[in-house]
mmCIF file of C-alpha atoms in Angstrom:
data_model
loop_
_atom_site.group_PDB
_atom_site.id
_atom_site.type_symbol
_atom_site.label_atom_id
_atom_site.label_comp_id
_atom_site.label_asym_id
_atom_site.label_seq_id
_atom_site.Cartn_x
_atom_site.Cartn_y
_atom_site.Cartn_z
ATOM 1 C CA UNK A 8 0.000 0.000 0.000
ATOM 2 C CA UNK A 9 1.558 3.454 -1.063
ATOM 3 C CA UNK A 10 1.978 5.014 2.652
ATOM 4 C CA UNK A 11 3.356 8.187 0.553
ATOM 5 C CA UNK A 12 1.513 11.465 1.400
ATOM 6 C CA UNK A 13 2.548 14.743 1.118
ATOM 7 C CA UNK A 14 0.537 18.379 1.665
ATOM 8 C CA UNK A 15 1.962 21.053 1.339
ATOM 9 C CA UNK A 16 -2.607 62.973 5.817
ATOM 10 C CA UNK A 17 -5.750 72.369 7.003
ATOM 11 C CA UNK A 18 -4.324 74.252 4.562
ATOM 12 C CA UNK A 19 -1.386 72.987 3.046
ATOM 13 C CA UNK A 20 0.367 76.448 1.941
ATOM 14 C CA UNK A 21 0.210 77.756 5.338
ATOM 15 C CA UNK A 22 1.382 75.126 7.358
ATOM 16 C CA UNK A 23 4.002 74.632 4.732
ATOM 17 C CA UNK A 24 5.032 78.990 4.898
ATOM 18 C CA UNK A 25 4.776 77.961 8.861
ATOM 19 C CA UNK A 26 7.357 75.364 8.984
ATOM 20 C CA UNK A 27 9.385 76.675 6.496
ATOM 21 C CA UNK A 28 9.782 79.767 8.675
ATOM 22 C CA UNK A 29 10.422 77.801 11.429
ATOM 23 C CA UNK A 30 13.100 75.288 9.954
ATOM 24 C CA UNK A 31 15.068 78.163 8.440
ATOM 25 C CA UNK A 32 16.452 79.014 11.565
ATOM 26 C CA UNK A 33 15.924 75.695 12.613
ATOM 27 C CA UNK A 34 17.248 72.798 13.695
ATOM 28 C CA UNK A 35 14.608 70.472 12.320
ATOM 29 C CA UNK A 36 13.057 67.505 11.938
ATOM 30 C CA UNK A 37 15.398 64.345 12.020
ATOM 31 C CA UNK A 38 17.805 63.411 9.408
ATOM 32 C CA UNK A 39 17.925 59.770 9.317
ATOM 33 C CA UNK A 40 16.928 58.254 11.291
ATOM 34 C CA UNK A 41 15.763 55.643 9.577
ATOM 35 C CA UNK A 42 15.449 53.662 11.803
ATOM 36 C CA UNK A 43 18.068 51.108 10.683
ATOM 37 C CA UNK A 44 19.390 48.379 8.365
ATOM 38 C CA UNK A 45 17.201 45.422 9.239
ATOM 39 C CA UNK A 46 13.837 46.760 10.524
ATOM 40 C CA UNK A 47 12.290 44.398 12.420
ATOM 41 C CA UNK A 48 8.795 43.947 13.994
ATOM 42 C CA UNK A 49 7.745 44.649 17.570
ATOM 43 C CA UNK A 50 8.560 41.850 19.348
ATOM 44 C CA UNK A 51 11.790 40.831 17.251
ATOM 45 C CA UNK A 52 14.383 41.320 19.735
ATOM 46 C CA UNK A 53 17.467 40.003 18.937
ATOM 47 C CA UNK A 54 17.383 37.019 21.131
ATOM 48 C CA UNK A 55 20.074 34.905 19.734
ATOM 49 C CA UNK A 56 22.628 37.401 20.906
ATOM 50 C CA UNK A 57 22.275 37.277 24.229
ATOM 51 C CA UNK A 58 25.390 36.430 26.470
ATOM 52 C CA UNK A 59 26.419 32.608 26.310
ATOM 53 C CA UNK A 60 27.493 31.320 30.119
ATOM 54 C CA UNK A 61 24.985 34.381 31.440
ATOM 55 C CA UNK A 62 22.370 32.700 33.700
ATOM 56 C CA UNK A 63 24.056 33.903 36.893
ATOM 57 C CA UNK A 64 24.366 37.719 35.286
ATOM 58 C CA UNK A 65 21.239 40.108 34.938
ATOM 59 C CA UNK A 66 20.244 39.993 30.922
ATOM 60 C CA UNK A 67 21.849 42.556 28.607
ATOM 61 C CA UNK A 68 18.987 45.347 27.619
ATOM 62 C CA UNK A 69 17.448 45.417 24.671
ATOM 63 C CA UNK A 70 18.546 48.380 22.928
ATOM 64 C CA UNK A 71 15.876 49.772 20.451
ATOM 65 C CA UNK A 72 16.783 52.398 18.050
ATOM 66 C CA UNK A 73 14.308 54.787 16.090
ATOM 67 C CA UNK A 74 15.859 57.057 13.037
ATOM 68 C CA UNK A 75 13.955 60.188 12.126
ATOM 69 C CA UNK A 76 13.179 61.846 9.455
ATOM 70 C CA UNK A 77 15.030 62.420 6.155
ATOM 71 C CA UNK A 78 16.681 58.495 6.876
ATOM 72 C CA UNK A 79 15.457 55.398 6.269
ATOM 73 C CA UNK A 80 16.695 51.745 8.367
ATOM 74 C CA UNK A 81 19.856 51.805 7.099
ATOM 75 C CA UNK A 82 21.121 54.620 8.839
ATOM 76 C CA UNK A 83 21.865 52.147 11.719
ATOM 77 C CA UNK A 84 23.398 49.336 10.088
ATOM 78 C CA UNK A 85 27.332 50.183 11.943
ATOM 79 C CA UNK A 86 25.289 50.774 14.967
ATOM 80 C CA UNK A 87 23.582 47.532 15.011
ATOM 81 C CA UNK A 88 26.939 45.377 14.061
ATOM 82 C CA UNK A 89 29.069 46.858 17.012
ATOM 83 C CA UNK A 90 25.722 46.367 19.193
ATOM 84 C CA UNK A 91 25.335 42.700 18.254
ATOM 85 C CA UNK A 92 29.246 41.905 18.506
ATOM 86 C CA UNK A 93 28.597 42.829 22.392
ATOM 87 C CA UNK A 94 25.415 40.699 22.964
ATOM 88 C CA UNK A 95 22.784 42.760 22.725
ATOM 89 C CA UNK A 96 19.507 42.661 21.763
ATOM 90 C CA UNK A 97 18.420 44.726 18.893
ATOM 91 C CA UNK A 98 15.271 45.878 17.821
ATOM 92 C CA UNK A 99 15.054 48.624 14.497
ATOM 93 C CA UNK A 100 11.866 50.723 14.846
ATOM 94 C CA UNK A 101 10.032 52.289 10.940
ATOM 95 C CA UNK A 102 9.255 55.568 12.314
ATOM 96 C CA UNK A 103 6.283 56.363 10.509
ATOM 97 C CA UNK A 104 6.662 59.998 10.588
ATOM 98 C CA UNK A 105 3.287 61.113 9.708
ATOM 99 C CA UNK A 106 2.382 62.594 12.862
ATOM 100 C CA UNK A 107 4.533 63.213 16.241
ATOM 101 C CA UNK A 108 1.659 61.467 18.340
ATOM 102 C CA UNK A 109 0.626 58.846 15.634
ATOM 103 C CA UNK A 110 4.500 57.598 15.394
ATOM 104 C CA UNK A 111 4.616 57.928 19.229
ATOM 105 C CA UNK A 112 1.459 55.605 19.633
ATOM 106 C CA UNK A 113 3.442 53.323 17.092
ATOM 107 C CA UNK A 114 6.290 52.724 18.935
ATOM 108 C CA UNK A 115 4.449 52.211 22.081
ATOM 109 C CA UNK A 116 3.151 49.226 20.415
ATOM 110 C CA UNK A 117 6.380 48.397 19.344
ATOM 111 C CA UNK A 118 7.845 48.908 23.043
ATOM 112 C CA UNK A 119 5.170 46.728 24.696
ATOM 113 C CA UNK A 120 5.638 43.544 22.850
ATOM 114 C CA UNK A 121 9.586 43.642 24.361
ATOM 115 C CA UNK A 122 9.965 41.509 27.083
ATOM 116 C CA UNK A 123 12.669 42.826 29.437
ATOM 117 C CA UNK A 124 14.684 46.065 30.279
ATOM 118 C CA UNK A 125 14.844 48.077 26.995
ATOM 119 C CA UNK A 126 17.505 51.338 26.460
ATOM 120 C CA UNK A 127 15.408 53.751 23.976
ATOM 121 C CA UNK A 128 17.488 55.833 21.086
ATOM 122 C CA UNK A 129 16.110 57.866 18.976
ATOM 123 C CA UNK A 130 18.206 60.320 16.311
ATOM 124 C CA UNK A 131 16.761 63.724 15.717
ATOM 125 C CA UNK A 132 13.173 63.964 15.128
ATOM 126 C CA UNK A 133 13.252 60.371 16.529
ATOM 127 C CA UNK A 134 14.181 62.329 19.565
ATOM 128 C CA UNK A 135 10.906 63.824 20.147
ATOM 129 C CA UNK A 136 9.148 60.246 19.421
ATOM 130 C CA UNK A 137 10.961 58.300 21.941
ATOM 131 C CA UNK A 138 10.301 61.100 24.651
ATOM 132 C CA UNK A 139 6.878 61.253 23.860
ATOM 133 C CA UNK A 140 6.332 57.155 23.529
ATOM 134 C CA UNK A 141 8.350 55.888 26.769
ATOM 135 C CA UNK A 142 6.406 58.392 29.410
ATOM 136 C CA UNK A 143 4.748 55.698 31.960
ATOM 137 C CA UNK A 144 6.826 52.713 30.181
ATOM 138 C CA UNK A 145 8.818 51.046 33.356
ATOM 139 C CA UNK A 146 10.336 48.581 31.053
ATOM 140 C CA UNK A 147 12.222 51.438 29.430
ATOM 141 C CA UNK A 148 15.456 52.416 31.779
ATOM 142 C CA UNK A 149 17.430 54.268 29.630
ATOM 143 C CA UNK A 150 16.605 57.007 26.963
ATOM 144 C CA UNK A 151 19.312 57.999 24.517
ATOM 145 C CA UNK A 152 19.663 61.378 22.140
ATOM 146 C CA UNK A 153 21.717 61.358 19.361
ATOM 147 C CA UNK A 154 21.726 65.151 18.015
ATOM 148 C CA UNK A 155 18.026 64.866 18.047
ATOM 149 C CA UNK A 156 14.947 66.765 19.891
ATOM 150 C CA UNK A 157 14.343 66.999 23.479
ATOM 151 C CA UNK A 158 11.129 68.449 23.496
ATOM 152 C CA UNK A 159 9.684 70.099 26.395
ATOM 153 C CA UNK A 160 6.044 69.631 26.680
ATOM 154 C CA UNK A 161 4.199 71.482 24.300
ATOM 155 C CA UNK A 162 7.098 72.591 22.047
ATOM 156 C CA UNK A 163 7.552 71.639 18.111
ATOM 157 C CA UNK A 164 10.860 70.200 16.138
ATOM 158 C CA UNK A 165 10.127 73.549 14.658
ATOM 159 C CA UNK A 166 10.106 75.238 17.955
ATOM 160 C CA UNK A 167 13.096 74.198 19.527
ATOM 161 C CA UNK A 168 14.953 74.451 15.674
ATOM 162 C CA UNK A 169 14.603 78.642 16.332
ATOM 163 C CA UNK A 170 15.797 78.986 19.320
ATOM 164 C CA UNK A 171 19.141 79.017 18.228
ATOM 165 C CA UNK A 172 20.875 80.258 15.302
ATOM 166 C CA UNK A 173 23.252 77.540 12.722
ATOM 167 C CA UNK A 174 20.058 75.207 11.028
ATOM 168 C CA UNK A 175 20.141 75.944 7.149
ATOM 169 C CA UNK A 176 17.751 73.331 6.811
ATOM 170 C CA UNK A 177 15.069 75.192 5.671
ATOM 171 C CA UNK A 178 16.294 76.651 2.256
ATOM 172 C CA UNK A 179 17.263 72.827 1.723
ATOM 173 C CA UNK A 180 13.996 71.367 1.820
ATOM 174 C CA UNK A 181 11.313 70.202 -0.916
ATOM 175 C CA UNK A 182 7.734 70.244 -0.021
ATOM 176 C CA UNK A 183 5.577 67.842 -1.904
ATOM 177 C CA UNK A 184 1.620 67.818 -1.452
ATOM 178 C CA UNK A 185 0.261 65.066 0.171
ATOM 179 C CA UNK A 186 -2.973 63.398 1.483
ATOM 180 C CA UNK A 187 -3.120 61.774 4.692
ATOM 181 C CA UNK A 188 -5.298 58.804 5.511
ATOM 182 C CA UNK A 189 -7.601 60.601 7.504
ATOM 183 C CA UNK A 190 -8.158 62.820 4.573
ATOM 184 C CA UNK A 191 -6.057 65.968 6.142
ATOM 185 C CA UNK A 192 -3.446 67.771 3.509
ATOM 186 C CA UNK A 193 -0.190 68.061 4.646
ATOM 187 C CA UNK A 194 3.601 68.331 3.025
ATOM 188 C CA UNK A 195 6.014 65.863 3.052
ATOM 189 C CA UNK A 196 9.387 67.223 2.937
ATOM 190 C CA UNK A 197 12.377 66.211 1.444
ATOM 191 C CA UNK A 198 16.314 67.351 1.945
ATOM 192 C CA UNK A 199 16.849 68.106 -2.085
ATOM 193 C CA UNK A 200 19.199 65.595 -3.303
ATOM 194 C CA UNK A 201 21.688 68.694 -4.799
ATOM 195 C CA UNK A 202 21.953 70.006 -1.322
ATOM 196 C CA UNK A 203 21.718 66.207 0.838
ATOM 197 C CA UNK A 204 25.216 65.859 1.475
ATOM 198 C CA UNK A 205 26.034 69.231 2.356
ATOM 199 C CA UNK A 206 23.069 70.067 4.639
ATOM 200 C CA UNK A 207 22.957 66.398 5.886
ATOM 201 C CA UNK A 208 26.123 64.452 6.445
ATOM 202 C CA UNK A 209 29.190 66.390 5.448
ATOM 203 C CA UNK A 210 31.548 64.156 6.973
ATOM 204 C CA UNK A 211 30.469 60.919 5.004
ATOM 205 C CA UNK A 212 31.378 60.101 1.537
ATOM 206 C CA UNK A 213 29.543 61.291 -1.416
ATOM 207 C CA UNK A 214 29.342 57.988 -3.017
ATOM 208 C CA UNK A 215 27.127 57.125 0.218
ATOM 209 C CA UNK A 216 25.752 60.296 0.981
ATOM 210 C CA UNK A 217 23.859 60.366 -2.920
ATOM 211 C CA UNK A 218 22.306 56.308 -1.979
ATOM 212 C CA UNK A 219 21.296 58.296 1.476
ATOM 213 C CA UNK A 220 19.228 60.759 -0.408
ATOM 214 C CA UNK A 221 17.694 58.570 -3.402
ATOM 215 C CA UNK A 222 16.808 56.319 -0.183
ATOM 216 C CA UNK A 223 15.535 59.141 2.212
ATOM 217 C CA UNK A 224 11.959 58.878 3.895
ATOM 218 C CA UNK A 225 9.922 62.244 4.175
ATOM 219 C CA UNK A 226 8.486 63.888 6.825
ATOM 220 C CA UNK A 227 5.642 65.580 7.228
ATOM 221 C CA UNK A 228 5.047 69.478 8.043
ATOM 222 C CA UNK A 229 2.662 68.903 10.203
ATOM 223 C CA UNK A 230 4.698 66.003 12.058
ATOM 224 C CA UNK A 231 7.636 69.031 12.750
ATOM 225 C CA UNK A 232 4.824 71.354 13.723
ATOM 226 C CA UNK A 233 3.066 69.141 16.060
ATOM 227 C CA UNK A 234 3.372 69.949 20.275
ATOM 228 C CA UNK A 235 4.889 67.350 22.810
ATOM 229 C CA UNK A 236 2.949 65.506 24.888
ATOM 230 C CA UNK A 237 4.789 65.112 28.961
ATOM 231 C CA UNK A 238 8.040 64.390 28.010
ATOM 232 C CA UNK A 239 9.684 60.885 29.320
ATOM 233 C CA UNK A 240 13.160 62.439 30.093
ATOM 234 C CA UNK A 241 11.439 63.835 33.286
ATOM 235 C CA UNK A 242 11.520 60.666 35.105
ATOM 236 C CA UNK A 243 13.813 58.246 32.919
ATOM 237 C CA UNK A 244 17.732 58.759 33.030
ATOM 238 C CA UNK A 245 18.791 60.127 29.776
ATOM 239 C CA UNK A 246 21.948 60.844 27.806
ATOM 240 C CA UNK A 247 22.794 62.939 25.023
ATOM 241 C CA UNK A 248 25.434 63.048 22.503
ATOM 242 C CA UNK A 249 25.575 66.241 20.915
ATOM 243 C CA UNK A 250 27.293 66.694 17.039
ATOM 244 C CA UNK A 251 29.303 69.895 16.723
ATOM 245 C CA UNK A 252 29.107 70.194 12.800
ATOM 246 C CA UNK A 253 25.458 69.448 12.604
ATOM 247 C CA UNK A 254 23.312 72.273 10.571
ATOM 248 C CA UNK A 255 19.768 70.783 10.945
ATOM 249 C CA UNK A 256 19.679 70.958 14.772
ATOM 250 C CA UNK A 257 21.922 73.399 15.893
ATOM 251 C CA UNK A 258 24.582 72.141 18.499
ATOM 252 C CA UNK A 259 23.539 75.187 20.523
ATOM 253 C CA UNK A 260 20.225 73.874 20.703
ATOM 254 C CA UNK A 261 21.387 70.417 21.362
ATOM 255 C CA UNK A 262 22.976 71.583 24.538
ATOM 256 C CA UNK A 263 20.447 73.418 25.673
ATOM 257 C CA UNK A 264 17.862 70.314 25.568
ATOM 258 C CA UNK A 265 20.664 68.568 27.460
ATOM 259 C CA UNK A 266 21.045 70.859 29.968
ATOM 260 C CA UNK A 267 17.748 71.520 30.622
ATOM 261 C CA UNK A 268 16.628 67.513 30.622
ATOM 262 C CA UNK A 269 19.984 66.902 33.321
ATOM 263 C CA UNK A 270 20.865 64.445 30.693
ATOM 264 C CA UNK A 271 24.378 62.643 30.758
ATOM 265 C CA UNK A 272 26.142 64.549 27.818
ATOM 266 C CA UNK A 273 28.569 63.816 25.431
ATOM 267 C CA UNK A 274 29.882 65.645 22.249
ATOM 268 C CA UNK A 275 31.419 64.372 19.023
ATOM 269 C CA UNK A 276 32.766 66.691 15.629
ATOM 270 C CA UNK A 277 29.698 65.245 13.480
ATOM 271 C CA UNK A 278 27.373 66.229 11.057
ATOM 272 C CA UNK A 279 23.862 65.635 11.671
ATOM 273 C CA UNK A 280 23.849 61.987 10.265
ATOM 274 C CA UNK A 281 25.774 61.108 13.281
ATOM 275 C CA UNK A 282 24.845 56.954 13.628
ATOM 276 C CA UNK A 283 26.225 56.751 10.003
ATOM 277 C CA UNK A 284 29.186 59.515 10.466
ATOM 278 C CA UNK A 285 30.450 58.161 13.953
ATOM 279 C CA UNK A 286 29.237 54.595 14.406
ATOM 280 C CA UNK A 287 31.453 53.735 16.975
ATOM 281 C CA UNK A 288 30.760 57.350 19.574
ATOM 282 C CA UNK A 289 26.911 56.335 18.927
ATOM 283 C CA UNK A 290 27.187 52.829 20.233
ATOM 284 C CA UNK A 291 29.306 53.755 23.116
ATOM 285 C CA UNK A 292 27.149 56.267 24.616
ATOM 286 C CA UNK A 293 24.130 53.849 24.048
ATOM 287 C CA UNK A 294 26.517 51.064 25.715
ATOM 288 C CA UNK A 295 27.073 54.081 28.421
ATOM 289 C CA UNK A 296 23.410 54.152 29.148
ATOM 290 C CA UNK A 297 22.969 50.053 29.327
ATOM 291 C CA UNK A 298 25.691 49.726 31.603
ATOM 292 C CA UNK A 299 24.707 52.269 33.888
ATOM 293 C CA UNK A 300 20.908 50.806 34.272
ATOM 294 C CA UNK A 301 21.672 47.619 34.827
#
């Protein structure tokens, strides 16, 4: 007998005039931040990196890392390879960038399908996501700024970008009309690709910088506009690394967040594309920040 079976997105000008305004002093939105070279799903940690021999030690955090705007996953990838050497769990976050409190309500979701103790970076306008998405999270013990937002409550990417003078930014960008899901008209905006490795990431090589802005993800006006909700740097440790050479966010800006948030502080001679720029500072101030919460 044959035993063989087998199955088988108001008015689009204004807002657009507003944030323009805004970002030409300013210090805007989020370069990058993509959040990273693999992106993975919400409850992907990395769990096959954890430390072999390591039942007697408390587990490694996992270290979650959400680009912003202007960047797409890739932005990470360095970041991720020195992070995995060392054992840790990584997960890569799509920032959305639609809406400050729709990406925020994202990554929550993304944040509560991690089991464990999780250190939370975020890179410019990724800045202002993470502090927004971690407030009443006690699974999240660290939160870590690389040359991104620190948003008070209340205040706007756009805000905080005029504060201080150095962001050229503004005269850089390309607004392209959009409809959100909801109906709403907004702008997405672009870093034109004549001006992307000159306003973006001076200090990385042409040949990479012109993949970085075919590749780039836009951000929406409104998304740079938008207010802070209660900001999670008032009750979670934070540290900052600030990027001397970067002209969307000014580094006077940067250290005024820092200052103001009592965050742990470093600085680095970066442009703003800092996790592609200076791999190796990133990681060790996110390392910083795992050791000391552990």
């Amino acid at each position: 007998m044959d035993r063989t079976a087998r199955t088988a997105r108001t008015t689009r000008t204004s807002r657009t005039n507003r944030t323009r305004t805004g970002l030409t002093a300013l210090a805007t939105a989020s370069i990058f931040a993509g959040l990273l070279v693999t992106t993975t799903g919400p409850a992907a940690a990395d769990k096959g990196v954890a430390d072999k021999g390591a039942a007697t030690q408390a587990p490694k955090p996992t270290v979650v890392l959400v680009h912003g705007a202007f960047a797409d996953s890739t932005s990470w990838n360095d970041v991720i390879r020195k992070l995995r050497h060392d054992r840790y769990p990584v997960v890569t976050v799509a920032n959305p960038l639609r809406s400050l409190t729709g990406d925020a309500t994202y990554l929550k979701e993304v944040l509560a399908g991690i089991d464990g103790p999780i250190v939370l970076a975020g890179h410019s306008y990724g800045g202002s996501v993470i502090s927004n998405a971690a407030t009443g999270n006690d699974n999240v013990k660290a939160l870590v700024y690389l040359a991104a937002f620190l948003p008070e409550k209340g205040e706007s990417a756009v805000d905080l970008s005029g504060k201080f003078p150095g962001s050229t930014l503004g005269d850089a960008l390309r607004p392209v009309p959009t409809t959100n899901a909801d109906g709403s008209q907004v702008n997405d905006l672009y870093i034109q690709n004549d001006k992307f490795h000159h306003q973006f990431a001076a200090d990385v090589p042409r040949n990479k910088t012109d993949l970085m802005a075919v590749t780039q993800r836009p951000v929406t006006d409104a998304a740079l506009a938008e207010g802070a909700a209660e900001p999670a740097w008032r009750t979670i440790p934070s540290w900052v690394l600030v990027a001397t050479q970067d002209l969307n966010i000014p580094p006077a800006a940067q250290e005024f967040m820092a200052k103001r948030a009592h965050a742990h502080t470093a600085k680095v001679k970066s442009s703003h594309a800092v996790s592609v720029s200076k791999p190796g500072k990133v990681t060790e101030v996110i390392e910083d920040a795992a050791h000391a919460v552990r």
